[in-house]
């Protein structure tokens, strides 16, 4: 089944404790992206990747890191999480200029 | 940023009525897409319309695109309770280095009353 798999679904952590949210797709998509969704602010792009080893900043990249060592994986790393990073996070992938497939989301709470 | 802006922010109608949502954007685009999101879940793609297209249909969905006005509309006909969700438009264009960015609006919250 074609899908984007995000883990974990829920995560509660404390300020400053490094964490990684994983994202994997099985559709051979070139394009992958991370979004955060906050009430009243819609979806805002954090980082995106056009292909392996090609990543670029979205609109809200501060406090986040990504890597794209393999085509299927695009992990999101929070080196030192802060409470303002509490949010609902989505990973998505697509062929270039085509529709996005979204993961189920990760609800992150930073205490 | 060429963010799409949906209008209205919230819409409540009776089952069986038609629902129309609008999206405006600021700069030239390659395509415009509409997505649906049930509460707290991942977005699901509905329709993609390219900049050289004016109208597209998919089942009970009809999307129009007016590039001269930089606007699009999503019409859901004969609405059902299961259509209750948030609907987002997303636009993409090419950055200076040829990088694709897809930018979402804040969404329209649609409620269908039985």
PDB file of C-alpha atoms in Angstrom, chain A:
ATOM      1  CA  UNK A   1       0.000   0.000   0.000  1.00  0.00           C
ATOM      2  CA  UNK A   2       1.319   3.425  -0.993  1.00  0.00           C
ATOM      3  CA  UNK A   3       1.808   5.467   2.122  1.00  0.00           C
ATOM      4  CA  UNK A   4       3.768   7.974   4.142  1.00  0.00           C
ATOM      5  CA  UNK A   5       4.632   6.614   7.563  1.00  0.00           C
ATOM      6  CA  UNK A   6       5.348   8.966  10.424  1.00  0.00           C
ATOM      7  CA  UNK A   7       6.434   7.982  13.903  1.00  0.00           C
ATOM      8  CA  UNK A   8       5.638   8.467  16.668  1.00  0.00           C
ATOM      9  CA  UNK A   9       1.976   9.493  16.561  1.00  0.00           C
ATOM     10  CA  UNK A  10       2.184  11.188  19.942  1.00  0.00           C
ATOM     11  CA  UNK A  11       5.258  12.471  21.764  1.00  0.00           C
ATOM     12  CA  UNK A  12       5.641  14.261  25.064  1.00  0.00           C
ATOM     13  CA  UNK A  13       9.086  15.515  25.969  1.00  0.00           C
ATOM     14  CA  UNK A  14      10.845  18.122  28.056  1.00  0.00           C
ATOM     15  CA  UNK A  15      12.657  21.261  27.038  1.00  0.00           C
ATOM     16  CA  UNK A  16      16.126  20.613  25.673  1.00  0.00           C
ATOM     17  CA  UNK A  17      15.876  16.868  25.150  1.00  0.00           C
ATOM     18  CA  UNK A  18      16.804  16.052  21.570  1.00  0.00           C
ATOM     19  CA  UNK A  19      14.214  14.161  19.562  1.00  0.00           C
ATOM     20  CA  UNK A  20      13.696  12.808  16.072  1.00  0.00           C
ATOM     21  CA  UNK A  21      10.428  12.309  14.235  1.00  0.00           C
ATOM     22  CA  UNK A  22      10.798   9.782  11.458  1.00  0.00           C
ATOM     23  CA  UNK A  23       9.146   9.894   8.048  1.00  0.00           C
ATOM     24  CA  UNK A  24       9.295   7.246   5.364  1.00  0.00           C
ATOM     25  CA  UNK A  25       7.544   6.889   2.010  1.00  0.00           C
ATOM     26  CA  UNK A  26       7.327   3.873  -0.283  1.00  0.00           C
ATOM     27  CA  UNK A  27       6.315   5.628  -3.505  1.00  0.00           C
ATOM     28  CA  UNK A  28       9.763   6.628  -4.805  1.00  0.00           C
ATOM     29  CA  UNK A  29       8.843  10.301  -4.517  1.00  0.00           C
ATOM     30  CA  UNK A  30      11.528  12.899  -5.119  1.00  0.00           C
ATOM     31  CA  UNK A  31       9.870  15.612  -3.051  1.00  0.00           C
ATOM     32  CA  UNK A  32       9.404  15.436   0.712  1.00  0.00           C
ATOM     33  CA  UNK A  33       8.382  18.138   3.150  1.00  0.00           C
ATOM     34  CA  UNK A  34       7.651  18.820   6.791  1.00  0.00           C
ATOM     35  CA  UNK A  35       4.816  21.041   7.999  1.00  0.00           C
ATOM     36  CA  UNK A  36       3.612  22.149  11.371  1.00  0.00           C
ATOM     37  CA  UNK A  37      -0.011  22.962  12.024  1.00  0.00           C
ATOM     38  CA  UNK A  38      -1.097  25.367  14.732  1.00  0.00           C
ATOM     39  CA  UNK A  39      -4.593  26.712  15.463  1.00  0.00           C
ATOM     40  CA  UNK A  40      -5.305  29.846  13.464  1.00  0.00           C
ATOM     41  CA  UNK A  41      -2.042  29.595  11.521  1.00  0.00           C
ATOM     42  CA  UNK A  42      -2.793  26.780   9.102  1.00  0.00           C
ATOM     43  CA  UNK A  43       0.043  24.616   7.801  1.00  0.00           C
ATOM     44  CA  UNK A  44       3.465  26.180   7.686  1.00  0.00           C
ATOM     45  CA  UNK A  45       6.356  24.581   5.905  1.00  0.00           C
ATOM     46  CA  UNK A  46       9.453  23.807   7.974  1.00  0.00           C
ATOM     47  CA  UNK A  47      11.842  22.190   5.498  1.00  0.00           C
ATOM     48  CA  UNK A  48      11.562  20.463   2.175  1.00  0.00           C
ATOM     49  CA  UNK A  49      13.721  18.262  -0.009  1.00  0.00           C
ATOM     50  CA  UNK A  50      13.752  17.993  -3.782  1.00  0.00           C
ATOM     51  CA  UNK A  51      15.854  14.811  -3.789  1.00  0.00           C
ATOM     52  CA  UNK A  52      18.576  12.924  -1.937  1.00  0.00           C
ATOM     53  CA  UNK A  53      21.048  15.300  -0.277  1.00  0.00           C
ATOM     54  CA  UNK A  54      19.014  18.325  -1.443  1.00  0.00           C
ATOM     55  CA  UNK A  55      17.168  20.152   1.334  1.00  0.00           C
ATOM     56  CA  UNK A  56      16.024  23.721   1.800  1.00  0.00           C
ATOM     57  CA  UNK A  57      14.348  25.887   4.382  1.00  0.00           C
ATOM     58  CA  UNK A  58      10.640  26.518   4.392  1.00  0.00           C
ATOM     59  CA  UNK A  59       8.927  29.367   6.168  1.00  0.00           C
ATOM     60  CA  UNK A  60       9.625  28.351   9.783  1.00  0.00           C
ATOM     61  CA  UNK A  61      12.941  26.424   9.889  1.00  0.00           C
ATOM     62  CA  UNK A  62      14.333  27.830  13.141  1.00  0.00           C
ATOM     63  CA  UNK A  63      14.968  25.140  15.744  1.00  0.00           C
ATOM     64  CA  UNK A  64      14.687  22.245  13.289  1.00  0.00           C
ATOM     65  CA  UNK A  65      17.066  20.128  11.248  1.00  0.00           C
ATOM     66  CA  UNK A  66      16.463  17.605   8.509  1.00  0.00           C
ATOM     67  CA  UNK A  67      18.491  15.179   6.448  1.00  0.00           C
ATOM     68  CA  UNK A  68      17.837  13.259   3.251  1.00  0.00           C
ATOM     69  CA  UNK A  69      20.426  10.509   3.001  1.00  0.00           C
ATOM     70  CA  UNK A  70      18.039   8.089   1.334  1.00  0.00           C
ATOM     71  CA  UNK A  71      15.187   8.812  -1.030  1.00  0.00           C
ATOM     72  CA  UNK A  72      12.559   7.201   1.164  1.00  0.00           C
ATOM     73  CA  UNK A  73      13.427   8.790   4.518  1.00  0.00           C
ATOM     74  CA  UNK A  74      13.227  12.382   5.696  1.00  0.00           C
ATOM     75  CA  UNK A  75      13.609  12.655   9.475  1.00  0.00           C
ATOM     76  CA  UNK A  76      12.856  15.844  11.383  1.00  0.00           C
ATOM     77  CA  UNK A  77      15.263  16.598  14.215  1.00  0.00           C
ATOM     78  CA  UNK A  78      14.718  18.942  17.130  1.00  0.00           C
ATOM     79  CA  UNK A  79      18.135  19.371  18.736  1.00  0.00           C
ATOM     80  CA  UNK A  80      16.869  21.339  21.742  1.00  0.00           C
ATOM     81  CA  UNK A  81      13.061  21.434  21.785  1.00  0.00           C
ATOM     82  CA  UNK A  82      11.272  24.375  23.349  1.00  0.00           C
ATOM     83  CA  UNK A  83       7.623  24.798  24.365  1.00  0.00           C
ATOM     84  CA  UNK A  84       6.883  26.950  21.297  1.00  0.00           C
ATOM     85  CA  UNK A  85       7.555  23.865  19.191  1.00  0.00           C
ATOM     86  CA  UNK A  86       4.516  22.163  20.667  1.00  0.00           C
ATOM     87  CA  UNK A  87       2.460  21.493  17.573  1.00  0.00           C
ATOM     88  CA  UNK A  88       0.976  18.962  15.179  1.00  0.00           C
ATOM     89  CA  UNK A  89       3.585  17.925  12.617  1.00  0.00           C
ATOM     90  CA  UNK A  90       2.998  16.412   9.201  1.00  0.00           C
ATOM     91  CA  UNK A  91       5.359  14.834   6.738  1.00  0.00           C
ATOM     92  CA  UNK A  92       4.364  14.723   3.080  1.00  0.00           C
ATOM     93  CA  UNK A  93       5.810  13.474  -0.200  1.00  0.00           C
ATOM     94  CA  UNK A  94       5.086  13.677  -3.903  1.00  0.00           C
ATOM     95  CA  UNK A  95       6.477  13.500  -7.388  1.00  0.00           C
ATOM     96  CA  UNK A  96       7.489  16.974  -8.508  1.00  0.00           C
ATOM     97  CA  UNK A  97       4.485  19.188  -9.303  1.00  0.00           C
ATOM     98  CA  UNK A  98       2.041  16.463  -8.318  1.00  0.00           C
ATOM     99  CA  UNK A  99      -0.275  15.906  -5.377  1.00  0.00           C
ATOM    100  CA  UNK A 100       1.086  15.478  -1.879  1.00  0.00           C
ATOM    101  CA  UNK A 101       0.592  12.361   0.201  1.00  0.00           C
ATOM    102  CA  UNK A 102       0.496  13.102   3.915  1.00  0.00           C
ATOM    103  CA  UNK A 103       1.451  11.065   6.922  1.00  0.00           C
ATOM    104  CA  UNK A 104      -0.953  10.682   9.848  1.00  0.00           C
ATOM    105  CA  UNK A 105       0.745  13.365  11.895  1.00  0.00           C
ATOM    106  CA  UNK A 106       2.768  13.611  15.087  1.00  0.00           C
ATOM    107  CA  UNK A 107       1.322  15.514  18.023  1.00  0.00           C
ATOM    108  CA  UNK A 108       4.305  16.886  19.921  1.00  0.00           C
ATOM    109  CA  UNK A 109       4.132  18.429  23.374  1.00  0.00           C
ATOM    110  CA  UNK A 110       7.234  20.064  24.828  1.00  0.00           C
ATOM    111  CA  UNK A 111       6.967  20.714  28.564  1.00  0.00           C
TER     112      UNK A 111
END
